[in-house]
C-alpha positions as a printed Julia matrix, in Angstrom:
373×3 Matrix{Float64}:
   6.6   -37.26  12.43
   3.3   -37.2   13.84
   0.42  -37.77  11.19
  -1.78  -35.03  13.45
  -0.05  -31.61  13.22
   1.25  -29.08  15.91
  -1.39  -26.67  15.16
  -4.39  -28.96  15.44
  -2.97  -30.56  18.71
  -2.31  -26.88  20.12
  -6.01  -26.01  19.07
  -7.66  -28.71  20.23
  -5.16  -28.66  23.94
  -6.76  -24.82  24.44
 -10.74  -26.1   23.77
  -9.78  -28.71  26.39
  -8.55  -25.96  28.51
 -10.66  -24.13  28.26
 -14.05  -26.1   28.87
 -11.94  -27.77  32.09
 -11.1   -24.27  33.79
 -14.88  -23.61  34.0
 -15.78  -27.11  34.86
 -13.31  -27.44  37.62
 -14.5   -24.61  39.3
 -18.19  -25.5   39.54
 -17.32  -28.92  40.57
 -14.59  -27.84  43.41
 -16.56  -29.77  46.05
 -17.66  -32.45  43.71
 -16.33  -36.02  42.09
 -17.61  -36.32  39.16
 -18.65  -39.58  36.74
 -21.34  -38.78  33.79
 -23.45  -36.25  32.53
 -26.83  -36.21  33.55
 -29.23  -35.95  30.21
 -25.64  -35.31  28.57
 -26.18  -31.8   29.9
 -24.69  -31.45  34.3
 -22.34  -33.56  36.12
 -23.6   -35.9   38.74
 -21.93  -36.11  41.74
 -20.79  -39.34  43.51
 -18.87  -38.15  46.56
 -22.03  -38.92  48.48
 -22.37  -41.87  51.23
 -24.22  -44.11  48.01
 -21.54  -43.74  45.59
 -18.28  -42.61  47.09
 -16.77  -45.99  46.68
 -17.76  -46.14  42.78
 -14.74  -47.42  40.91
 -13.9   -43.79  38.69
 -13.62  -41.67  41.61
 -10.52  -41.36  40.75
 -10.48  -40.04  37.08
 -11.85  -36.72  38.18
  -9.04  -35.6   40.72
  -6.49  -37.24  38.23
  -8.07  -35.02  35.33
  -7.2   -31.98  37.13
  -3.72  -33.11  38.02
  -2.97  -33.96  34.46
  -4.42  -30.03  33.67
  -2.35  -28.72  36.56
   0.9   -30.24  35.41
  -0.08  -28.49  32.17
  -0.71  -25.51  32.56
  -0.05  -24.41  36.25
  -3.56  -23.5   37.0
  -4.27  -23.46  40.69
  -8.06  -23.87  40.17
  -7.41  -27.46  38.74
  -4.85  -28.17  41.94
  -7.57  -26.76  44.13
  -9.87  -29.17  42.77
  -8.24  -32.29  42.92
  -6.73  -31.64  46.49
 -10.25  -31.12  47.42
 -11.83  -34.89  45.67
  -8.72  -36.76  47.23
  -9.84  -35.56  50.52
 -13.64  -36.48  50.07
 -12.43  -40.13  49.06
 -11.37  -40.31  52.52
 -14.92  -41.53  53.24
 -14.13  -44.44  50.8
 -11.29  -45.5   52.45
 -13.38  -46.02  55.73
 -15.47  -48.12  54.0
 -13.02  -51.08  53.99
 -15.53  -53.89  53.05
 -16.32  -51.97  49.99
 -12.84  -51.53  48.76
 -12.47  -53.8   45.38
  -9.47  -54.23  42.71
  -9.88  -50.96  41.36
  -7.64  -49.22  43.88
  -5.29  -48.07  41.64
  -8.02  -46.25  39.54
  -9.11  -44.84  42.49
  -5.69  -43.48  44.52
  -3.01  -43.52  42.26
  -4.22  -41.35  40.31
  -5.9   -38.68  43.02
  -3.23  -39.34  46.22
  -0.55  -40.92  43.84
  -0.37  -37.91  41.74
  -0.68  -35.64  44.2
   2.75  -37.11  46.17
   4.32  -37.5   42.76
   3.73  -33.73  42.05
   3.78  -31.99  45.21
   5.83  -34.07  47.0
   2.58  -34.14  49.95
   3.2   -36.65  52.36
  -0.65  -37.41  53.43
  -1.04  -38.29  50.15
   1.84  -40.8   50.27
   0.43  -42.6   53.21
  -3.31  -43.18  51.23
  -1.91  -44.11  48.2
   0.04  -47.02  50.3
  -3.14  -47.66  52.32
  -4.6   -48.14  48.63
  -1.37  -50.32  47.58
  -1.35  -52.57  50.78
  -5.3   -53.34  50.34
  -5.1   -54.21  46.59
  -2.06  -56.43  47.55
  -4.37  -58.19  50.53
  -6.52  -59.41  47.68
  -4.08  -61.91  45.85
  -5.2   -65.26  46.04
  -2.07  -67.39  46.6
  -2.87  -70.61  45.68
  -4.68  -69.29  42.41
  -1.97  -66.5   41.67
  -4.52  -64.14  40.72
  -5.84  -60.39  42.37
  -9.49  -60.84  43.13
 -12.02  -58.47  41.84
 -15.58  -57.67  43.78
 -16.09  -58.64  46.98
 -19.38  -61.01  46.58
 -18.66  -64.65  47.95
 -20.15  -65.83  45.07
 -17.2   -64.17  42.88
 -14.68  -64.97  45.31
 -12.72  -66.85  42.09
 -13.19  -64.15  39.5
 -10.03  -61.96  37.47
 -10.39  -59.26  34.89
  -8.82  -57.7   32.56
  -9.32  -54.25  33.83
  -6.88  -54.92  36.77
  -4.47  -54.81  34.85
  -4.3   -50.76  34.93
  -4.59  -50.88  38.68
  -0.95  -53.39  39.14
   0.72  -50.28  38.76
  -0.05  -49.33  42.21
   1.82  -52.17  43.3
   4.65  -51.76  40.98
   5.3   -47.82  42.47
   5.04  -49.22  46.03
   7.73  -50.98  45.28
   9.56  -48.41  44.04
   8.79  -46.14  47.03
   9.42  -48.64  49.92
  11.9   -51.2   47.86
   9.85  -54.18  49.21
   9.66  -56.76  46.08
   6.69  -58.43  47.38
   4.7   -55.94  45.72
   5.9   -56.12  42.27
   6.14  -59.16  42.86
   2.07  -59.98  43.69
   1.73  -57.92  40.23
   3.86  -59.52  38.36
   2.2   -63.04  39.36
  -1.49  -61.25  38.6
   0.27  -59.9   34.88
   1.35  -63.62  34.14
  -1.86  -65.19  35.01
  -4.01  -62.9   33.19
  -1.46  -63.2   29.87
  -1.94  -66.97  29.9
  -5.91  -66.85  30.58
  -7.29  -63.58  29.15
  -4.99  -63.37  26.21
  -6.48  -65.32  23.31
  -4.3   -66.59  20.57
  -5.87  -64.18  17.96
  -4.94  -61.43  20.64
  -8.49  -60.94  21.98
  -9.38  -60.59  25.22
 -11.43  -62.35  27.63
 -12.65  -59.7   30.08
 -13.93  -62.08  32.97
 -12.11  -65.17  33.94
 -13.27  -67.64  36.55
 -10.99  -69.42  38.61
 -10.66  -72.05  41.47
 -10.42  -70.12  44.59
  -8.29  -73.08  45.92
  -6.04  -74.19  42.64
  -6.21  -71.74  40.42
  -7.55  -73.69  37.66
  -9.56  -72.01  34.98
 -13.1   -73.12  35.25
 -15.01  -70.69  32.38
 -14.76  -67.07  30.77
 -17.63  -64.99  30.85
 -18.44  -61.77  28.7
 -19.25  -59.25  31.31
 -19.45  -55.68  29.95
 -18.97  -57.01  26.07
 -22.13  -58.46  24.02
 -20.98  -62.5   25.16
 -18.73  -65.34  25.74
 -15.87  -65.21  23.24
 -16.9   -61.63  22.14
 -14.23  -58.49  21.85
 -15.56  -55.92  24.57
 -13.53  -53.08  23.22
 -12.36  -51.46  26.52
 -11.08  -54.88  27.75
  -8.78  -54.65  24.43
  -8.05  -50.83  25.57
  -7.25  -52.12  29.31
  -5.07  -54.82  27.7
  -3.36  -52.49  25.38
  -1.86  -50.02  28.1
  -1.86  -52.5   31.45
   0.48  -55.19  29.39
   2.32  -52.06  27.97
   2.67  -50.72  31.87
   4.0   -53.79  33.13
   6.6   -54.42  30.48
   7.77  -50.26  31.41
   7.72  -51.1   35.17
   9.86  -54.73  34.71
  11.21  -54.53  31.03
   9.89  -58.31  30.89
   9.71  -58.79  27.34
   6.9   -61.15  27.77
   4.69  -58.41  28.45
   5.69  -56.11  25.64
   4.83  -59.28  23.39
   1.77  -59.39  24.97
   0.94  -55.63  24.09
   1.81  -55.71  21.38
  -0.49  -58.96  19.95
  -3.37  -57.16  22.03
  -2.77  -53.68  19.74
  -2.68  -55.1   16.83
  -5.85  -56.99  17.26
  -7.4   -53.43  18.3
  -5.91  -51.15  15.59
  -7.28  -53.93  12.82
 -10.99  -54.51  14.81
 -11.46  -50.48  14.06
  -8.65  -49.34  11.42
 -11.79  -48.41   9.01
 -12.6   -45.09  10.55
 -10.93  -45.19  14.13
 -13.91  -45.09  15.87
 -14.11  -48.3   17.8
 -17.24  -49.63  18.57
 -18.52  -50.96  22.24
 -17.74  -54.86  21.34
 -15.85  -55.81  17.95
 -18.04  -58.81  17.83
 -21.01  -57.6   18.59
 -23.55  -57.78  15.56
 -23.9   -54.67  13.14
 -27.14  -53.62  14.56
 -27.45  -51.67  16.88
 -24.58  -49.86  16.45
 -22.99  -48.59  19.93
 -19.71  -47.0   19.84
 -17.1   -46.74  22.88
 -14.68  -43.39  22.86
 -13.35  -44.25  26.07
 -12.01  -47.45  24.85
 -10.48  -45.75  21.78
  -8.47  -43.03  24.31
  -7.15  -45.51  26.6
  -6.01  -47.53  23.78
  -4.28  -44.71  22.13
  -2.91  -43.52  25.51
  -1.71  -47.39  25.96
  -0.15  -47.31  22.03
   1.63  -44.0   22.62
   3.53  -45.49  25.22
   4.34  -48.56  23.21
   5.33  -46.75  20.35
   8.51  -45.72  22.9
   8.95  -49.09  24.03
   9.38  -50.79  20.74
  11.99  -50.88  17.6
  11.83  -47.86  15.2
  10.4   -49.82  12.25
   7.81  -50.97  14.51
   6.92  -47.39  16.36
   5.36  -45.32  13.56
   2.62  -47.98  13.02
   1.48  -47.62  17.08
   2.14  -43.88  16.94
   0.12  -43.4   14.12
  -2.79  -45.42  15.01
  -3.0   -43.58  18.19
  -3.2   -40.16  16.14
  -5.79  -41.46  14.08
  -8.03  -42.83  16.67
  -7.53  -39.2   18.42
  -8.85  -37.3   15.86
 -11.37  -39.54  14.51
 -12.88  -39.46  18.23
 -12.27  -35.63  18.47
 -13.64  -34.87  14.97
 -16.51  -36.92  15.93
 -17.33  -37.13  18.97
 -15.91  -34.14  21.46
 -18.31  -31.6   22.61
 -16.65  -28.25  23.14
 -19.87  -26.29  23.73
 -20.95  -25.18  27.31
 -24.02  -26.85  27.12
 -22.42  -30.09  28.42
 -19.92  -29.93  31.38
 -18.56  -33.23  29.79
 -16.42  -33.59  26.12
 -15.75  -36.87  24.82
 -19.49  -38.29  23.76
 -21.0   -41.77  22.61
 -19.12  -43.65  25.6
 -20.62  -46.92  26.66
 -20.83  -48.53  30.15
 -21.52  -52.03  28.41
 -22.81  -53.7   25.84
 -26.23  -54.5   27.54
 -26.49  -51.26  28.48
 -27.67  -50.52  25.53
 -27.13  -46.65  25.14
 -24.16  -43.8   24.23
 -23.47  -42.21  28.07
 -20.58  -39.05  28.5
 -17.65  -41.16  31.28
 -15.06  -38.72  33.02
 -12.17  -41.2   32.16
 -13.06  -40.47  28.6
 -12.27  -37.08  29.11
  -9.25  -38.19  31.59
  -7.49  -40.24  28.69
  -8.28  -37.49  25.85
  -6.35  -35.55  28.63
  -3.6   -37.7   28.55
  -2.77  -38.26  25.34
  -3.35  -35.09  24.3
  -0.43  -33.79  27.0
   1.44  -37.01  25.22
   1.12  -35.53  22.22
   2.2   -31.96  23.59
   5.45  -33.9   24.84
   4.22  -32.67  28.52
   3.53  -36.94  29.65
   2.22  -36.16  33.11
   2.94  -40.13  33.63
   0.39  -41.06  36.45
   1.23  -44.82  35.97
């Protein structure tokens, strides 16, 4: 029994409704990332920005809303952004590990839903690139393209390895899950901490593999908790262990969870880094709805006496961000507020995969689970 009732989910699905239907419209031509002044979308389907790593969030928004509710606006929509990320594709030497947050989402779930066969053949473009940047002799999927980075991993690509994991599926060439399975292991035996933190930047040796340092990228510092690391953890190790029933990636999910649900089980608002000092205080939404997207999903995966405590946190984090933190007014074209890009960053920002994963789990909760993994 869900600890958030049918009502409230219903009432908040119709606010998300109904800010999206007007949204989706104004931004038909549009890809959109964060709110400018917290007020208008930017748009980044423009030469400077078209290969920016959330492109993909805004055309997979509207499929999740599509699947939902059979509104052609929202299909319209993300059609329309999947074609302007053709650009992106053309710019090969700017293509990174995010792939999968790019495609599978916008050309994936268009082919998954529609069936549309141009979509099929960028989303295995997408696959074939991401696969062309494992490193064999260090068994790990590189992530940015400078030289100087050429032996960096992190734990954010851990939500893109699905990509590989449905070309599999589609083609039934193993070398794909097979490259993200290898990537999975590596970053379970170098990101994973004992106490179930995460490291969100590991540095490698191009040529053996060999761990050489961590760094704390987005989070406050080395050996801090950046929350949306723990989020990416949460659901990619969750992912894998639903694409390959490996147990040793449920394990992993689950020791990553339960180091999130305690780091923010006061109020279920998680903040940017759970190591960061008090002051200031910077908060991360986004991290809270992939999480409880990621702990949905595990609640399914794992024994009943072990379900209700996943489920449940997931509800609570939910509504504590919705009660909080959602902005249903038409002031703002985004909803989830007091998102942060990184610790260093310094400031609260509105990100369209917030609103994506409120999306999601939302429909989860409806028992719709437009599955775009």
């Amino acid at each position: 029994m869900s600890i958030i009732d049918e009502k409230w989910i219903n009432e908040t699905w119709e606010k998300l409704d109904k800010k999206l239907s007007r949204v989706a419209v104004e931004y038909r031509d549009a890809i959109t990332y964060t709110t400018e002044e917290g007020k208008k979308y930017n748009n980044t389907a423009n030469d400077k920005d078209i290969n920016w790593w959330t492109n993909g969030f805004w055309p997979g928004l509207m499929w999740i809303m599509y699947d939902s509710t059979g509104n052609e606006e929202y299909r319209k929509t993300a059609e329309n952004a999947e074609k302007l990320l053709d650009k992106a594709l053309r710019n090969y030497d700017k293509l990174d590990h995010d792939l999968g947050f790019m495609w599978h989402l916008s050309a994936g779930a268009n082919y998954r839903l529609t069936g549309n066969r141009d979509s099929y053949v960028r989303n295995m473009f997408a696959a074939n690139t991401l696969a062309g940047r494992y490193n064999i002799k260090g068994e790990f999927i590189r992530a940015w393209n400078q030289p100087e980075k050429k032996g960096w991993a992190i734990i954010d690509c851990m939500m893109n390895i699905p990509l590989l994991y449905w070309a599999s599926q589609e083609t039934g060439d193993e070398r794909y899950k097979y490259i993200a399975m290898s990537h999975a292991d590596k970053t379970l035996k170098h990101h994973i901490r004992p106490d179930g933190s995460v490291n969100h930047i590991v540095c490698y040796d191009p040529e053996t593999g060999e761990e050489m340092e961590t760094l704390g990228g987005q989070g406050y510092g080395v050996g801090s908790s950046w929350s949306r690391g723990q989020a990416w953890g949460v659901y990619g190790f969750t992912l894998s262990y639903i694409h390959t029933a490996e147990e040793k990636y449920l394990d992993a999910a689950k020791k990553v969870a339960n180091y999130f649900i305690a780091a923010c089980c006061d109020d279920y608002l998680p903040k940017c880094d759970f190591r960061a000092p008090e002051e200031p205080v910077l908060y991360d939404s986004s991290a809270g709805l992939i999480a409880a997207c990621g702990l949905i999903e595990l609640s399914r995966v794992v024994p009943e006496f072990e379900s209700k405590m996943y489920f449940n946190a997931a509800c609570n984090i939910i509504k504590a961000i919705v009660e909080n933190f959602a902005d249903w007014s038409e002031d703002s074209d985004a909803i989830v507020t007091h998102c942060t890009t990184s610790y260093g960053a310094g400031k609260h920002w509105t990100l369209v995969y917030a609103d994506f994963y409120l999306a999601e789990a939302l429909n989860k909760l409806k028992g719709i689970n437009t599955f775009l993994w």
